[in-house]
Amino acid sequence: MLWINPHGFRFLYAVLQGNSQASFSIVFFFFFFHVFLDFHYSTNHPITINHYINHHYHHSPPPPPPPPPPPVLLPPHL
């Protein structure tokens, strides 16, 4: 996902060098980018079961409707 951020490789190099400010920046960026995507793609609140259902669960086709109940046959009145 570093290709999204044009400064991602510079941040990553600084993190490898031990720059704490850069490590905070890249964690901050990726965390809030993920939160933004969750808000953008979820239909309800992010990080909920709806998010999982909408984007990670492959729906099967709905089952066919049940057959109508048979008619109730009443004896004629005598």
PDB file of N, CA and C in Angstrom:
ATOM      1  N   MET A   1       0.821  -1.199   0.000  1.00  0.00           N
ATOM      2  CA  MET A   1       0.000   0.000   0.000  1.00  0.00           C
ATOM      3  C   MET A   1       0.862   1.258   0.000  1.00  0.00           C
ATOM      4  N   LEU A   2       2.175   1.102  -0.038  1.00  0.00           N
ATOM      5  CA  LEU A   2       3.029   2.281  -0.010  1.00  0.00           C
ATOM      6  C   LEU A   2       2.900   3.119  -1.277  1.00  0.00           C
ATOM      7  N   TRP A   3       2.428   2.506  -2.367  1.00  0.00           N
ATOM      8  CA  TRP A   3       2.345   3.258  -3.624  1.00  0.00           C
ATOM      9  C   TRP A   3       1.285   4.350  -3.539  1.00  0.00           C
ATOM     10  N   ILE A   4       0.345   4.272  -2.581  1.00  0.00           N
ATOM     11  CA  ILE A   4      -0.688   5.297  -2.464  1.00  0.00           C
ATOM     12  C   ILE A   4      -0.069   6.596  -1.948  1.00  0.00           C
ATOM     13  N   ASN A   5       0.883   6.473  -1.043  1.00  0.00           N
ATOM     14  CA  ASN A   5       1.500   7.646  -0.445  1.00  0.00           C
ATOM     15  C   ASN A   5       2.812   7.930  -1.183  1.00  0.00           C
ATOM     16  N   PRO A   6       2.933   9.079  -1.863  1.00  0.00           N
ATOM     17  CA  PRO A   6       4.179   9.335  -2.610  1.00  0.00           C
ATOM     18  C   PRO A   6       5.390   9.448  -1.694  1.00  0.00           C
ATOM     19  N   HIS A   7       5.182   9.743  -0.397  1.00  0.00           N
ATOM     20  CA  HIS A   7       6.299   9.840   0.534  1.00  0.00           C
ATOM     21  C   HIS A   7       6.477   8.559   1.342  1.00  0.00           C
ATOM     22  N   GLY A   8       5.778   7.499   0.958  1.00  0.00           N
ATOM     23  CA  GLY A   8       5.818   6.286   1.755  1.00  0.00           C
ATOM     24  C   GLY A   8       7.202   5.674   1.864  1.00  0.00           C
ATOM     25  N   PHE A   9       7.949   5.655   0.753  1.00  0.00           N
ATOM     26  CA  PHE A   9       9.268   5.050   0.803  1.00  0.00           C
ATOM     27  C   PHE A   9      10.232   5.901   1.628  1.00  0.00           C
ATOM     28  N   ARG A  10      10.057   7.232   1.560  1.00  0.00           N
ATOM     29  CA  ARG A  10      10.911   8.082   2.391  1.00  0.00           C
ATOM     30  C   ARG A  10      10.629   7.848   3.878  1.00  0.00           C
ATOM     31  N   PHE A  11       9.324   7.717   4.214  1.00  0.00           N
ATOM     32  CA  PHE A  11       8.969   7.416   5.593  1.00  0.00           C
ATOM     33  C   PHE A  11       9.525   6.062   6.018  1.00  0.00           C
ATOM     34  N   LEU A  12       9.377   5.073   5.136  1.00  0.00           N
ATOM     35  CA  LEU A  12       9.819   3.730   5.487  1.00  0.00           C
ATOM     36  C   LEU A  12      11.330   3.701   5.698  1.00  0.00           C
ATOM     37  N   TYR A  13      12.071   4.418   4.862  1.00  0.00           N
ATOM     38  CA  TYR A  13      13.517   4.470   5.039  1.00  0.00           C
ATOM     39  C   TYR A  13      13.873   5.139   6.359  1.00  0.00           C
ATOM     40  N   ALA A  14      13.153   6.214   6.707  1.00  0.00           N
ATOM     41  CA  ALA A  14      13.436   6.890   7.973  1.00  0.00           C
ATOM     42  C   ALA A  14      13.071   6.006   9.162  1.00  0.00           C
ATOM     43  N   VAL A  15      12.014   5.213   9.012  1.00  0.00           N
ATOM     44  CA  VAL A  15      11.659   4.286  10.092  1.00  0.00           C
ATOM     45  C   VAL A  15      12.771   3.267  10.286  1.00  0.00           C
ATOM     46  N   LEU A  16      13.321   2.769   9.180  1.00  0.00           N
ATOM     47  CA  LEU A  16      14.404   1.794   9.298  1.00  0.00           C
ATOM     48  C   LEU A  16      15.643   2.417   9.914  1.00  0.00           C
ATOM     49  N   GLN A  17      15.808   3.725   9.764  1.00  0.00           N
ATOM     50  CA  GLN A  17      16.934   4.416  10.379  1.00  0.00           C
ATOM     51  C   GLN A  17      16.664   4.753  11.844  1.00  0.00           C
ATOM     52  N   GLY A  18      15.448   4.536  12.323  1.00  0.00           N
ATOM     53  CA  GLY A  18      15.141   4.774  13.716  1.00  0.00           C
ATOM     54  C   GLY A  18      14.557   6.139  13.996  1.00  0.00           C
ATOM     55  N   ASN A  19      13.955   6.776  13.006  1.00  0.00           N
ATOM     56  CA  ASN A  19      13.371   8.098  13.203  1.00  0.00           C
ATOM     57  C   ASN A  19      11.969   7.910  13.775  1.00  0.00           C
ATOM     58  N   SER A  20      11.780   8.300  15.035  1.00  0.00           N
ATOM     59  CA  SER A  20      10.491   8.056  15.689  1.00  0.00           C
ATOM     60  C   SER A  20       9.395   8.954  15.108  1.00  0.00           C
ATOM     61  N   GLN A  21       9.763  10.173  14.679  1.00  0.00           N
ATOM     62  CA  GLN A  21       8.765  11.062  14.095  1.00  0.00           C
ATOM     63  C   GLN A  21       8.211  10.468  12.803  1.00  0.00           C
ATOM     64  N   ALA A  22       9.070   9.896  11.992  1.00  0.00           N
ATOM     65  CA  ALA A  22       8.616   9.300  10.739  1.00  0.00           C
ATOM     66  C   ALA A  22       7.802   8.034  11.005  1.00  0.00           C
ATOM     67  N   SER A  23       8.195   7.264  12.020  1.00  0.00           N
ATOM     68  CA  SER A  23       7.422   6.054  12.312  1.00  0.00           C
ATOM     69  C   SER A  23       6.028   6.432  12.786  1.00  0.00           C
ATOM     70  N   PHE A  24       5.911   7.501  13.578  1.00  0.00           N
ATOM     71  CA  PHE A  24       4.586   7.963  13.973  1.00  0.00           C
ATOM     72  C   PHE A  24       3.796   8.428  12.757  1.00  0.00           C
ATOM     73  N   SER A  25       4.451   9.111  11.830  1.00  0.00           N
ATOM     74  CA  SER A  25       3.753   9.643  10.659  1.00  0.00           C
ATOM     75  C   SER A  25       3.193   8.530   9.793  1.00  0.00           C
ATOM     76  N   ILE A  26       3.983   7.480   9.567  1.00  0.00           N
ATOM     77  CA  ILE A  26       3.495   6.442   8.654  1.00  0.00           C
ATOM     78  C   ILE A  26       2.391   5.630   9.312  1.00  0.00           C
ATOM     79  N   VAL A  27       2.485   5.390  10.623  1.00  0.00           N
ATOM     80  CA  VAL A  27       1.406   4.675  11.311  1.00  0.00           C
ATOM     81  C   VAL A  27       0.147   5.536  11.315  1.00  0.00           C
ATOM     82  N   PHE A  28       0.315   6.818  11.575  1.00  0.00           N
ATOM     83  CA  PHE A  28      -0.809   7.747  11.573  1.00  0.00           C
ATOM     84  C   PHE A  28      -1.483   7.775  10.202  1.00  0.00           C
ATOM     85  N   PHE A  29      -0.685   7.834   9.149  1.00  0.00           N
ATOM     86  CA  PHE A  29      -1.235   7.905   7.797  1.00  0.00           C
ATOM     87  C   PHE A  29      -2.006   6.645   7.451  1.00  0.00           C
ATOM     88  N   PHE A  30      -1.393   5.484   7.658  1.00  0.00           N
ATOM     89  CA  PHE A  30      -2.044   4.242   7.245  1.00  0.00           C
ATOM     90  C   PHE A  30      -3.275   3.960   8.095  1.00  0.00           C
ATOM     91  N   PHE A  31      -3.218   4.303   9.384  1.00  0.00           N
ATOM     92  CA  PHE A  31      -4.381   4.070  10.243  1.00  0.00           C
ATOM     93  C   PHE A  31      -5.563   4.907   9.766  1.00  0.00           C
ATOM     94  N   PHE A  32      -5.343   6.198   9.542  1.00  0.00           N
ATOM     95  CA  PHE A  32      -6.465   7.043   9.160  1.00  0.00           C
ATOM     96  C   PHE A  32      -6.901   6.805   7.719  1.00  0.00           C
ATOM     97  N   PHE A  33      -5.973   6.350   6.875  1.00  0.00           N
ATOM     98  CA  PHE A  33      -6.392   6.000   5.524  1.00  0.00           C
ATOM     99  C   PHE A  33      -7.324   4.794   5.560  1.00  0.00           C
ATOM    100  N   HIS A  34      -7.012   3.825   6.423  1.00  0.00           N
ATOM    101  CA  HIS A  34      -7.880   2.663   6.548  1.00  0.00           C
ATOM    102  C   HIS A  34      -9.233   3.051   7.139  1.00  0.00           C
ATOM    103  N   VAL A  35      -9.246   3.934   8.120  1.00  0.00           N
ATOM    104  CA  VAL A  35     -10.518   4.388   8.698  1.00  0.00           C
ATOM    105  C   VAL A  35     -11.344   5.106   7.640  1.00  0.00           C
ATOM    106  N   PHE A  36     -10.683   5.919   6.811  1.00  0.00           N
ATOM    107  CA  PHE A  36     -11.401   6.609   5.738  1.00  0.00           C
ATOM    108  C   PHE A  36     -12.017   5.599   4.777  1.00  0.00           C
ATOM    109  N   LEU A  37     -11.268   4.568   4.401  1.00  0.00           N
ATOM    110  CA  LEU A  37     -11.816   3.580   3.473  1.00  0.00           C
ATOM    111  C   LEU A  37     -12.977   2.835   4.108  1.00  0.00           C
ATOM    112  N   ASP A  38     -12.895   2.557   5.407  1.00  0.00           N
ATOM    113  CA  ASP A  38     -14.001   1.860   6.062  1.00  0.00           C
ATOM    114  C   ASP A  38     -15.259   2.721   6.041  1.00  0.00           C
ATOM    115  N   PHE A  39     -15.109   4.011   6.315  1.00  0.00           N
ATOM    116  CA  PHE A  39     -16.277   4.883   6.257  1.00  0.00           C
ATOM    117  C   PHE A  39     -16.819   4.975   4.835  1.00  0.00           C
ATOM    118  N   HIS A  40     -15.906   4.990   3.863  1.00  0.00           N
ATOM    119  CA  HIS A  40     -16.338   5.197   2.484  1.00  0.00           C
ATOM    120  C   HIS A  40     -17.077   3.982   1.946  1.00  0.00           C
ATOM    121  N   TYR A  41     -16.649   2.772   2.326  1.00  0.00           N
ATOM    122  CA  TYR A  41     -17.195   1.564   1.731  1.00  0.00           C
ATOM    123  C   TYR A  41     -18.243   0.866   2.595  1.00  0.00           C
ATOM    124  N   SER A  42     -18.437   1.283   3.830  1.00  0.00           N
ATOM    125  CA  SER A  42     -19.406   0.598   4.670  1.00  0.00           C
ATOM    126  C   SER A  42     -20.761   1.282   4.555  1.00  0.00           C
ATOM    127  N   THR A  43     -21.824   0.492   4.691  1.00  0.00           N
ATOM    128  CA  THR A  43     -23.159   1.056   4.612  1.00  0.00           C
ATOM    129  C   THR A  43     -23.662   1.483   5.979  1.00  0.00           C
ATOM    130  N   ASN A  44     -23.059   0.940   7.046  1.00  0.00           N
ATOM    131  CA  ASN A  44     -23.445   1.338   8.394  1.00  0.00           C
ATOM    132  C   ASN A  44     -22.206   1.947   9.051  1.00  0.00           C
ATOM    133  N   HIS A  45     -21.938   1.588  10.258  1.00  0.00           N
ATOM    134  CA  HIS A  45     -20.744   2.098  10.929  1.00  0.00           C
ATOM    135  C   HIS A  45     -19.551   1.228  10.574  1.00  0.00           C
ATOM    136  N   PRO A  46     -18.341   1.786  10.457  1.00  0.00           N
ATOM    137  CA  PRO A  46     -17.186   0.958  10.081  1.00  0.00           C
ATOM    138  C   PRO A  46     -16.823  -0.052  11.168  1.00  0.00           C
ATOM    139  N   ILE A  47     -16.071  -1.066  10.751  1.00  0.00           N
ATOM    140  CA  ILE A  47     -15.580  -2.125  11.642  1.00  0.00           C
ATOM    141  C   ILE A  47     -16.756  -2.760  12.375  1.00  0.00           C
ATOM    142  N   THR A  48     -17.772  -3.154  11.641  1.00  0.00           N
ATOM    143  CA  THR A  48     -18.903  -3.861  12.226  1.00  0.00           C
ATOM    144  C   THR A  48     -19.138  -5.119  11.424  1.00  0.00           C
ATOM    145  N   ILE A  49     -20.124  -5.895  11.840  1.00  0.00           N
ATOM    146  CA  ILE A  49     -20.452  -7.104  11.091  1.00  0.00           C
ATOM    147  C   ILE A  49     -20.960  -6.737   9.705  1.00  0.00           C
ATOM    148  N   ASN A  50     -21.561  -5.544   9.543  1.00  0.00           N
ATOM    149  CA  ASN A  50     -22.006  -5.134   8.212  1.00  0.00           C
ATOM    150  C   ASN A  50     -20.823  -4.955   7.266  1.00  0.00           C
ATOM    151  N   HIS A  51     -19.732  -4.412   7.784  1.00  0.00           N
ATOM    152  CA  HIS A  51     -18.535  -4.262   6.955  1.00  0.00           C
ATOM    153  C   HIS A  51     -18.042  -5.634   6.503  1.00  0.00           C
ATOM    154  N   TYR A  52     -18.040  -6.600   7.416  1.00  0.00           N
ATOM    155  CA  TYR A  52     -17.597  -7.947   7.037  1.00  0.00           C
ATOM    156  C   TYR A  52     -18.537  -8.550   6.011  1.00  0.00           C
ATOM    157  N   ILE A  53     -19.860  -8.416   6.243  1.00  0.00           N
ATOM    158  CA  ILE A  53     -20.831  -9.019   5.331  1.00  0.00           C
ATOM    159  C   ILE A  53     -20.739  -8.370   3.951  1.00  0.00           C
ATOM    160  N   ASN A  54     -20.600  -7.034   3.901  1.00  0.00           N
ATOM    161  CA  ASN A  54     -20.628  -6.344   2.616  1.00  0.00           C
ATOM    162  C   ASN A  54     -19.389  -6.623   1.781  1.00  0.00           C
ATOM    163  N   HIS A  55     -18.240  -6.850   2.422  1.00  0.00           N
ATOM    164  CA  HIS A  55     -16.992  -6.855   1.659  1.00  0.00           C
ATOM    165  C   HIS A  55     -16.189  -8.135   1.771  1.00  0.00           C
ATOM    166  N   HIS A  56     -16.535  -9.033   2.709  1.00  0.00           N
ATOM    167  CA  HIS A  56     -15.729 -10.243   2.857  1.00  0.00           C
ATOM    168  C   HIS A  56     -16.552 -11.516   2.759  1.00  0.00           C
ATOM    169  N   TYR A  57     -17.874 -11.406   2.776  1.00  0.00           N
ATOM    170  CA  TYR A  57     -18.716 -12.593   2.758  1.00  0.00           C
ATOM    171  C   TYR A  57     -19.308 -12.751   1.365  1.00  0.00           C
ATOM    172  N   HIS A  58     -19.131 -13.930   0.784  1.00  0.00           N
ATOM    173  CA  HIS A  58     -19.656 -14.180  -0.553  1.00  0.00           C
ATOM    174  C   HIS A  58     -21.055 -14.774  -0.409  1.00  0.00           C
ATOM    175  N   HIS A  59     -22.027 -14.027  -0.867  1.00  0.00           N
ATOM    176  CA  HIS A  59     -23.406 -14.443  -0.677  1.00  0.00           C
ATOM    177  C   HIS A  59     -23.754 -15.595  -1.605  1.00  0.00           C
ATOM    178  N   SER A  60     -24.519 -16.546  -1.080  1.00  0.00           N
ATOM    179  CA  SER A  60     -25.094 -17.593  -1.919  1.00  0.00           C
ATOM    180  C   SER A  60     -26.449 -17.112  -2.419  1.00  0.00           C
ATOM    181  N   PRO A  61     -26.938 -17.675  -3.516  1.00  0.00           N
ATOM    182  CA  PRO A  61     -28.242 -17.219  -4.006  1.00  0.00           C
ATOM    183  C   PRO A  61     -29.336 -17.527  -2.984  1.00  0.00           C
ATOM    184  N   PRO A  62     -30.371 -16.722  -2.925  1.00  0.00           N
ATOM    185  CA  PRO A  62     -31.416 -16.955  -1.934  1.00  0.00           C
ATOM    186  C   PRO A  62     -32.155 -18.262  -2.221  1.00  0.00           C
ATOM    187  N   PRO A  63     -32.638 -18.921  -1.184  1.00  0.00           N
ATOM    188  CA  PRO A  63     -33.355 -20.179  -1.427  1.00  0.00           C
ATOM    189  C   PRO A  63     -34.679 -19.920  -2.124  1.00  0.00           C
ATOM    190  N   PRO A  64     -35.218 -20.909  -2.825  1.00  0.00           N
ATOM    191  CA  PRO A  64     -36.506 -20.703  -3.498  1.00  0.00           C
ATOM    192  C   PRO A  64     -37.618 -20.532  -2.469  1.00  0.00           C
ATOM    193  N   PRO A  65     -38.680 -19.834  -2.825  1.00  0.00           N
ATOM    194  CA  PRO A  65     -39.769 -19.652  -1.858  1.00  0.00           C
ATOM    195  C   PRO A  65     -40.462 -20.978  -1.580  1.00  0.00           C
ATOM    196  N   PRO A  66     -40.994 -21.143  -0.379  1.00  0.00           N
ATOM    197  CA  PRO A  66     -41.674 -22.407  -0.070  1.00  0.00           C
ATOM    198  C   PRO A  66     -42.958 -22.530  -0.885  1.00  0.00           C
ATOM    199  N   PRO A  67     -43.391 -23.753  -1.128  1.00  0.00           N
ATOM    200  CA  PRO A  67     -44.630 -23.924  -1.897  1.00  0.00           C
ATOM    201  C   PRO A  67     -45.831 -23.428  -1.086  1.00  0.00           C
ATOM    202  N   PRO A  68     -46.892 -23.033  -1.761  1.00  0.00           N
ATOM    203  CA  PRO A  68     -48.058 -22.555  -1.013  1.00  0.00           C
ATOM    204  C   PRO A  68     -48.693 -23.702  -0.230  1.00  0.00           C
ATOM    205  N   PRO A  69     -49.304 -23.411   0.901  1.00  0.00           N
ATOM    206  CA  PRO A  69     -49.917 -24.492   1.675  1.00  0.00           C
ATOM    207  C   PRO A  69     -51.118 -25.065   0.922  1.00  0.00           C
ATOM    208  N   PRO A  70     -51.413 -26.331   1.145  1.00  0.00           N
ATOM    209  CA  PRO A  70     -52.564 -26.919   0.457  1.00  0.00           C
ATOM    210  C   PRO A  70     -53.864 -26.299   0.956  1.00  0.00           C
ATOM    211  N   PRO A  71     -54.877 -26.271   0.125  1.00  0.00           N
ATOM    212  CA  PRO A  71     -56.149 -25.684   0.577  1.00  0.00           C
ATOM    213  C   PRO A  71     -56.797 -26.543   1.668  1.00  0.00           C
ATOM    214  N   VAL A  72     -57.443 -25.865   2.580  1.00  0.00           N
ATOM    215  CA  VAL A  72     -58.131 -26.566   3.663  1.00  0.00           C
ATOM    216  C   VAL A  72     -59.508 -26.967   3.163  1.00  0.00           C
ATOM    217  N   LEU A  73     -59.793 -28.260   3.176  1.00  0.00           N
ATOM    218  CA  LEU A  73     -61.084 -28.769   2.691  1.00  0.00           C
ATOM    219  C   LEU A  73     -62.008 -29.005   3.889  1.00  0.00           C
ATOM    220  N   LEU A  74     -63.099 -28.266   3.931  1.00  0.00           N
ATOM    221  CA  LEU A  74     -64.052 -28.409   5.021  1.00  0.00           C
ATOM    222  C   LEU A  74     -65.248 -29.226   4.536  1.00  0.00           C
ATOM    223  N   PRO A  75     -65.780 -30.079   5.395  1.00  0.00           N
ATOM    224  CA  PRO A  75     -66.965 -30.836   4.968  1.00  0.00           C
ATOM    225  C   PRO A  75     -68.161 -29.909   4.826  1.00  0.00           C
ATOM    226  N   PRO A  76     -69.074 -30.217   3.946  1.00  0.00           N
ATOM    227  CA  PRO A  76     -70.263 -29.355   3.792  1.00  0.00           C
ATOM    228  C   PRO A  76     -71.151 -29.432   5.035  1.00  0.00           C
ATOM    229  N   HIS A  77     -71.818 -28.339   5.292  1.00  0.00           N
ATOM    230  CA  HIS A  77     -72.712 -28.315   6.449  1.00  0.00           C
ATOM    231  C   HIS A  77     -73.932 -29.172   6.181  1.00  0.00           C
ATOM    232  N   LEU A  78     -74.378 -29.931   7.176  1.00  0.00           N
ATOM    233  CA  LEU A  78     -75.550 -30.808   7.024  1.00  0.00           C
ATOM    234  C   LEU A  78     -76.756 -30.207   7.699  1.00  0.00           C
TER     235      LEU A  78
END
